[in-house]
Short mmCIF file of C-alpha atoms in Angstrom, two decimals:
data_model
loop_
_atom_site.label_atom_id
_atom_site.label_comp_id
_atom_site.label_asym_id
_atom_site.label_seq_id
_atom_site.Cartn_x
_atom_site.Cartn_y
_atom_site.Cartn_z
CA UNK J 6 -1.42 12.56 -10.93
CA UNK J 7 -0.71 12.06 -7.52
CA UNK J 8 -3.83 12.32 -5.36
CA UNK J 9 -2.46 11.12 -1.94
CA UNK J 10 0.98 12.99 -0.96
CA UNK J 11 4.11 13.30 1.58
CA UNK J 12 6.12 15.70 1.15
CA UNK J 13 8.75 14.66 3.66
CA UNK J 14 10.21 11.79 2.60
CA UNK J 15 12.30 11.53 5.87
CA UNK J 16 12.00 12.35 9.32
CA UNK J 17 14.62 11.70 12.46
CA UNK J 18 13.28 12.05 15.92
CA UNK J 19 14.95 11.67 18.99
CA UNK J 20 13.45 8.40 21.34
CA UNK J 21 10.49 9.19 23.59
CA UNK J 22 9.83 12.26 21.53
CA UNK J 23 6.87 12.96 19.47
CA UNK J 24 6.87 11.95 15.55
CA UNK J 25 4.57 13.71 13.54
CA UNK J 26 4.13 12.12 9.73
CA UNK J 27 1.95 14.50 7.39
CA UNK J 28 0.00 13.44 4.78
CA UNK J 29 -2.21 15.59 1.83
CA UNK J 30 -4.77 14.47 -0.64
CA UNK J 31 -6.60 16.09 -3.07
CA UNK J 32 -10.14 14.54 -3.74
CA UNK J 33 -12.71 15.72 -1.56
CA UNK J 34 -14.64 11.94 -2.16
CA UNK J 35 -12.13 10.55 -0.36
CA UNK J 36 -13.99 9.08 3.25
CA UNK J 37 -11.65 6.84 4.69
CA UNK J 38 -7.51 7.28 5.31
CA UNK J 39 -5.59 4.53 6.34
CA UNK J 40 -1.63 4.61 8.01
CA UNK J 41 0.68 1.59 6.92
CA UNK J 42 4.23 1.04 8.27
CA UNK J 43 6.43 -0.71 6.23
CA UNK J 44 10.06 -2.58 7.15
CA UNK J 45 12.68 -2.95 4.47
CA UNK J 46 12.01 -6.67 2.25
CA UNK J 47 8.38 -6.93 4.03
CA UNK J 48 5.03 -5.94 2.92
CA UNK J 49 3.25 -2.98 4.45
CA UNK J 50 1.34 -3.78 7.83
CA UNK J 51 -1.78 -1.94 8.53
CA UNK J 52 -1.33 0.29 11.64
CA UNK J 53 -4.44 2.88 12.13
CA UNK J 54 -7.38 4.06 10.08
CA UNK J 55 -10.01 6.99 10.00
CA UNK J 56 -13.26 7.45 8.77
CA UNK J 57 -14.29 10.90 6.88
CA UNK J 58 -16.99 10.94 9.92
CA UNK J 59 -14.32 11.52 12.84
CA UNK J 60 -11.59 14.01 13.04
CA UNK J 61 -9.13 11.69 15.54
CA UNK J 62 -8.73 8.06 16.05
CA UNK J 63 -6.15 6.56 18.79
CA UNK J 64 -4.98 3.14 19.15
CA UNK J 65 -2.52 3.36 21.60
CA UNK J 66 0.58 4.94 20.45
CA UNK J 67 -0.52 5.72 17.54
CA UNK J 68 -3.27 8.77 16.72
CA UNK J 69 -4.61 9.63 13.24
CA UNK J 70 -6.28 13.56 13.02
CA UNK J 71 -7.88 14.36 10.44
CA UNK J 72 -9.01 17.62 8.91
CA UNK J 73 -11.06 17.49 6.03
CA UNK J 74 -11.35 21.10 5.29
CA UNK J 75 -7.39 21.49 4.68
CA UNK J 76 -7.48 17.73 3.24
CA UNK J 77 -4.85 16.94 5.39
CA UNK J 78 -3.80 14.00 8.17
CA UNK J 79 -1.44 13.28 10.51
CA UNK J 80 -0.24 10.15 12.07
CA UNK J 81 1.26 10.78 16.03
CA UNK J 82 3.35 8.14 17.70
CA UNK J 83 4.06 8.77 20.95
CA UNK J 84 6.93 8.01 22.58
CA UNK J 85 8.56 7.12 19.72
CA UNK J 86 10.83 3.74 19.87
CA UNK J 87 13.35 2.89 18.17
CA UNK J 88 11.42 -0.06 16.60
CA UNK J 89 9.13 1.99 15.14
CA UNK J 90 12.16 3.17 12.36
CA UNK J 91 10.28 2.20 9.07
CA UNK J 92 8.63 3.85 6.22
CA UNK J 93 4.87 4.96 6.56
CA UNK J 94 2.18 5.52 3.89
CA UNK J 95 -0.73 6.93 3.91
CA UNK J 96 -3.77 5.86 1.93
CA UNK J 97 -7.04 7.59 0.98
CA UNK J 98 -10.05 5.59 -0.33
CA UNK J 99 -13.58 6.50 -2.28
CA UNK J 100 -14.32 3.76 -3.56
CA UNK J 101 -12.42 0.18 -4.04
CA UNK J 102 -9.47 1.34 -4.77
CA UNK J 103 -6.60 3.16 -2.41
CA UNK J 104 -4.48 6.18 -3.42
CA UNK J 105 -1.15 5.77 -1.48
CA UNK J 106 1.12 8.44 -0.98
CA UNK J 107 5.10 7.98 -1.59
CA UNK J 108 6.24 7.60 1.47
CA UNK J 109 7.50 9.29 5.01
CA UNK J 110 10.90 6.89 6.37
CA UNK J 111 11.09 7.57 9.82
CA UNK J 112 14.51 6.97 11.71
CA UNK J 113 13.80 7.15 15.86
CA UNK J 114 17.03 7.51 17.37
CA UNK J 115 18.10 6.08 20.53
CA UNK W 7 -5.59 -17.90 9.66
CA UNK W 8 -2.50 -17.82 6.98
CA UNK W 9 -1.96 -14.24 5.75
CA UNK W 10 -1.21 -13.41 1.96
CA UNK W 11 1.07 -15.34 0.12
CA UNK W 12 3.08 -14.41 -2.87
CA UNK W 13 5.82 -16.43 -5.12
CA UNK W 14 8.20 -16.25 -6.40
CA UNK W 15 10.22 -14.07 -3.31
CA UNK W 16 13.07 -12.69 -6.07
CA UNK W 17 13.20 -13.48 -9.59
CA UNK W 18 15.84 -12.16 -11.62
CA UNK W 19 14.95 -11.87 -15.57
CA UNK W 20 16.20 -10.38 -19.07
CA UNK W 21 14.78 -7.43 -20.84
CA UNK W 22 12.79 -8.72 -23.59
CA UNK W 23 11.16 -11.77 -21.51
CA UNK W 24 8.01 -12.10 -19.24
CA UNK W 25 7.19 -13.17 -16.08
CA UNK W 26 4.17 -14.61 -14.02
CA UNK W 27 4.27 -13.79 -10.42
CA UNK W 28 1.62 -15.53 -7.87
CA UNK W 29 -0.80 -14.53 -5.31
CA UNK W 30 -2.89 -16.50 -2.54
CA UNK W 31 -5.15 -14.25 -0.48
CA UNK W 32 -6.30 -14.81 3.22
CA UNK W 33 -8.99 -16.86 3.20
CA UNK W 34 -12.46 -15.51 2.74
CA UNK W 35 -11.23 -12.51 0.76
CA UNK W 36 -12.35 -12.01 -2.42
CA UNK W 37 -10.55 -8.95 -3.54
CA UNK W 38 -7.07 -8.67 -5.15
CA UNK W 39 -4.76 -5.82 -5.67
CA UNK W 40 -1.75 -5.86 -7.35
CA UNK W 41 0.67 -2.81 -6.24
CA UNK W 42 4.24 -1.33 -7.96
CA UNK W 43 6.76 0.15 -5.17
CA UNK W 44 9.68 1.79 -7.02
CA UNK W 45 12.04 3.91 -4.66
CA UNK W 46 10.92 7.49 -4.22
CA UNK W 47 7.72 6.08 -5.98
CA UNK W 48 5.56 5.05 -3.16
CA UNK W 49 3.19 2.60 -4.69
CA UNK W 50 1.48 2.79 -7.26
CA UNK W 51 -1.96 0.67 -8.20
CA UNK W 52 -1.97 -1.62 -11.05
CA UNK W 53 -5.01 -3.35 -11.05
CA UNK W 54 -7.78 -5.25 -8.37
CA UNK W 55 -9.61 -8.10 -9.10
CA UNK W 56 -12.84 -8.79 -7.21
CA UNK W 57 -14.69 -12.48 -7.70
CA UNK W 58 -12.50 -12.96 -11.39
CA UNK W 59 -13.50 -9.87 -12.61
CA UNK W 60 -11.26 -6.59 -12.78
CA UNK W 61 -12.48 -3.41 -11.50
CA UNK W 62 -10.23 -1.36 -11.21
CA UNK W 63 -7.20 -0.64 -13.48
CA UNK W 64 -3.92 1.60 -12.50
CA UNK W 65 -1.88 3.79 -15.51
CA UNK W 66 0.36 0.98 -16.79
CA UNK W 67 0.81 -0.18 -20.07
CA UNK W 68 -0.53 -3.38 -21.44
CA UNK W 69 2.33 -5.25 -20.63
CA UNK W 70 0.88 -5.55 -17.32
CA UNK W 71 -1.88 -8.06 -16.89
CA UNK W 72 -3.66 -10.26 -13.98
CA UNK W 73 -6.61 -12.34 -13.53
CA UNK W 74 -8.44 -14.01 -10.58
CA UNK W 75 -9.23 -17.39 -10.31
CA UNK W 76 -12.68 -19.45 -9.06
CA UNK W 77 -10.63 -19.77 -5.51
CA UNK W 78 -9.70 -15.95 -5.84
CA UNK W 79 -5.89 -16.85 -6.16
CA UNK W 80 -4.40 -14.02 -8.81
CA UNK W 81 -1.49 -13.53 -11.25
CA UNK W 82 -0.23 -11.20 -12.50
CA UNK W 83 1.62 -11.24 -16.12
CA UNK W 84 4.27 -8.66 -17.70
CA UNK W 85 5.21 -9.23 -20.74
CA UNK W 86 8.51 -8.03 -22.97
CA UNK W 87 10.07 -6.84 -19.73
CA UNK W 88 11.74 -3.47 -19.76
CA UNK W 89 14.81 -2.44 -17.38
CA UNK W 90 12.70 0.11 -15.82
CA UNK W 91 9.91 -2.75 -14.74
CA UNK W 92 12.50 -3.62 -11.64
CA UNK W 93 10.30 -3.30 -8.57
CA UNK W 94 8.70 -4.96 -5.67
CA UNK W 95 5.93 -6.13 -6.56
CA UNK W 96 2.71 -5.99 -3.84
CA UNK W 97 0.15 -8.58 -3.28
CA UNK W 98 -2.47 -7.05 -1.23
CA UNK W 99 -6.24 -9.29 -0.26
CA UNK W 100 -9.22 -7.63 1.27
CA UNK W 101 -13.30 -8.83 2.22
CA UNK W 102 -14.04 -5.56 -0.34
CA UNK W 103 -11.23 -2.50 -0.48
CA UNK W 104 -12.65 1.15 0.38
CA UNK W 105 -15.28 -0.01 3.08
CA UNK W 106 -14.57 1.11 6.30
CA UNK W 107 -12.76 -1.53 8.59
CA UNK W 108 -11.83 -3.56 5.44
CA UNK W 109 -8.32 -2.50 4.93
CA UNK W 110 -5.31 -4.30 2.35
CA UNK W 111 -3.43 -6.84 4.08
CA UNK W 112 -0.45 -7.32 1.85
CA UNK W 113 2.26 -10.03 1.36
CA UNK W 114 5.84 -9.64 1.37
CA UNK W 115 6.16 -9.31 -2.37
CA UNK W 116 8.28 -10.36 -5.24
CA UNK W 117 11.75 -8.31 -5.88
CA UNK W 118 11.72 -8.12 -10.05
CA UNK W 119 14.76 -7.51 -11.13
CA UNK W 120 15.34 -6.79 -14.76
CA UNK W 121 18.63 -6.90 -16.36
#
C-alpha cells in the first residue's frame, strides 16, 4: 500500500521556467515531508524539508508548500537549470520510519 | 566528516545464491535503514536498525535480513536470490529517522544484479 505518491513520473520544463513536482500521501500522522533529488548511479541527496507545523519552507531555489488538509506538497524550483535534471522523491514521516513516493524525473531543458 | 559508505559498488550473482552487502554510517549516527529502488518502484523500506536492535521492518520476505553492529556498521543478508531481487540497494544513516531536522543521508548503493 502505497502511502506516499507521484503520480507524474516525468516532467520537462523549459530553463529559467518554473518546475512544479507534486506529491500525495495518505496518513494524516504524517508531521514531517522531506524532498530528495537523486542523479543516475548515486544515492539520493537531501534537498528541503517541512514540518506538519508550517505550510511553506524556502531554501533558496527550492520551496516546499504544504497543505495538510488536501494531504498534498509541492516542491518549486525556480529558475530551473539544467543541472537540476534528476529524479525527486518525496518522503513523509510519523514516526522512524519514511514512506517515499516512486518518483518525479525531471528533464530541464536548455 | 566521511558520509555513508556502502560495499560492494556492483555485485553480479546467480539465482539460488546469497549475498552480504555492507554499510558504514556517518559517524555519530546510530540509525540504519536499508532501502530497495526497483525502476518505476521508487523505494521501498526494508528494515532500520537503531543501537543493534531492529525497529522497523518493510514487506519483504525472509530472505531479506540485516543486523547492526556495537559500532552501528550494518549488513544486510538475502538469501536464495531470486531474478526479481535485481536492484539498487540503499544505505541510508541518521542521529534518529522521523525527528524533525534529522533526515536519511544515504550512500551510493550496491547495483544487485541477479542472473
Amino acid at each position: 500500500d502505497q502511502q506516499v505518491k507521484q503520480n507524474s513520473p516525468s516532467l520537462s520544463v523549459q530553463e529559467g521556467r518554473i518546475s512544479i513536482l507534486n506529491c500525495d500521501y495518505t496518513n494524516s500522522m504524517f508531521d514531517y515531508f522531506l524532498w530528495y533529488k537523486k542523479y543516475p548511479a548515486e544515492g539520493p541527496t537531501f534537498l528541503i524539508s517541512i514540518s506538519s507545523i508550517k505550510d511553506k519552507n524556502e531554501d533558496g531555489r527550492f520551496t516546499v508548500f504544504l497543505n495538510k488538509s488536501a494531504k498534498h506538497l509541492s516542491l518549486h524550483i525556480v529558475p530551473s537549470q539544467p543541472g537540476d535534471s534528476a529524479v525527486y522523491f518525496c518522503a513523509a514521516s510519523g514516526g522512524n520510519q519514511f514512506y517515499f513516493g516512486t518518483g518525479t524525473s525531471l528533464t530541464v531543458i536548455p | 566528516k566521511a558520509g555513508v559508505t556502502q560495499t560492494p559498488r556492483y555485485l553480479i550473482k546467480t539465482r539460488g545464491q546469497q549475498v552480504t552487502l555492507s554499510c558504514s554510517p556517518i559517524s555519530g549516527h546510530r540509525s540504519v535503514s536499508w532501502y530497495q529502488q526497483t525502476p518505476g518502484q521508487g523505494l521501498q523500506f526494508l528494515f532500520e536498525y537503531f543501537s543493534e536492535t531492529q525497529r522497523n521492518k518493510g514487506n519483504f520476505p525472509g530472505r531479506f535480513s540485516g543486523r547492526q553492529f556495537s559500532n552501528s556498521r550494518s549488513e544486510m543478508n538475502v538469501s536464495t536470490l531470486e531474478l526479481g531481487d535485481s536492484a539498487l540497494y540503499l544505505c541510508a544513516s541518521s542521529q534518529n529517522p522521523g525527528t524533525y531536522g534529522a533526515e536519511l543521508f544515504f550512500g551510493s548503493g550496491t547495483q544487485l544484479s541477479v542472473l
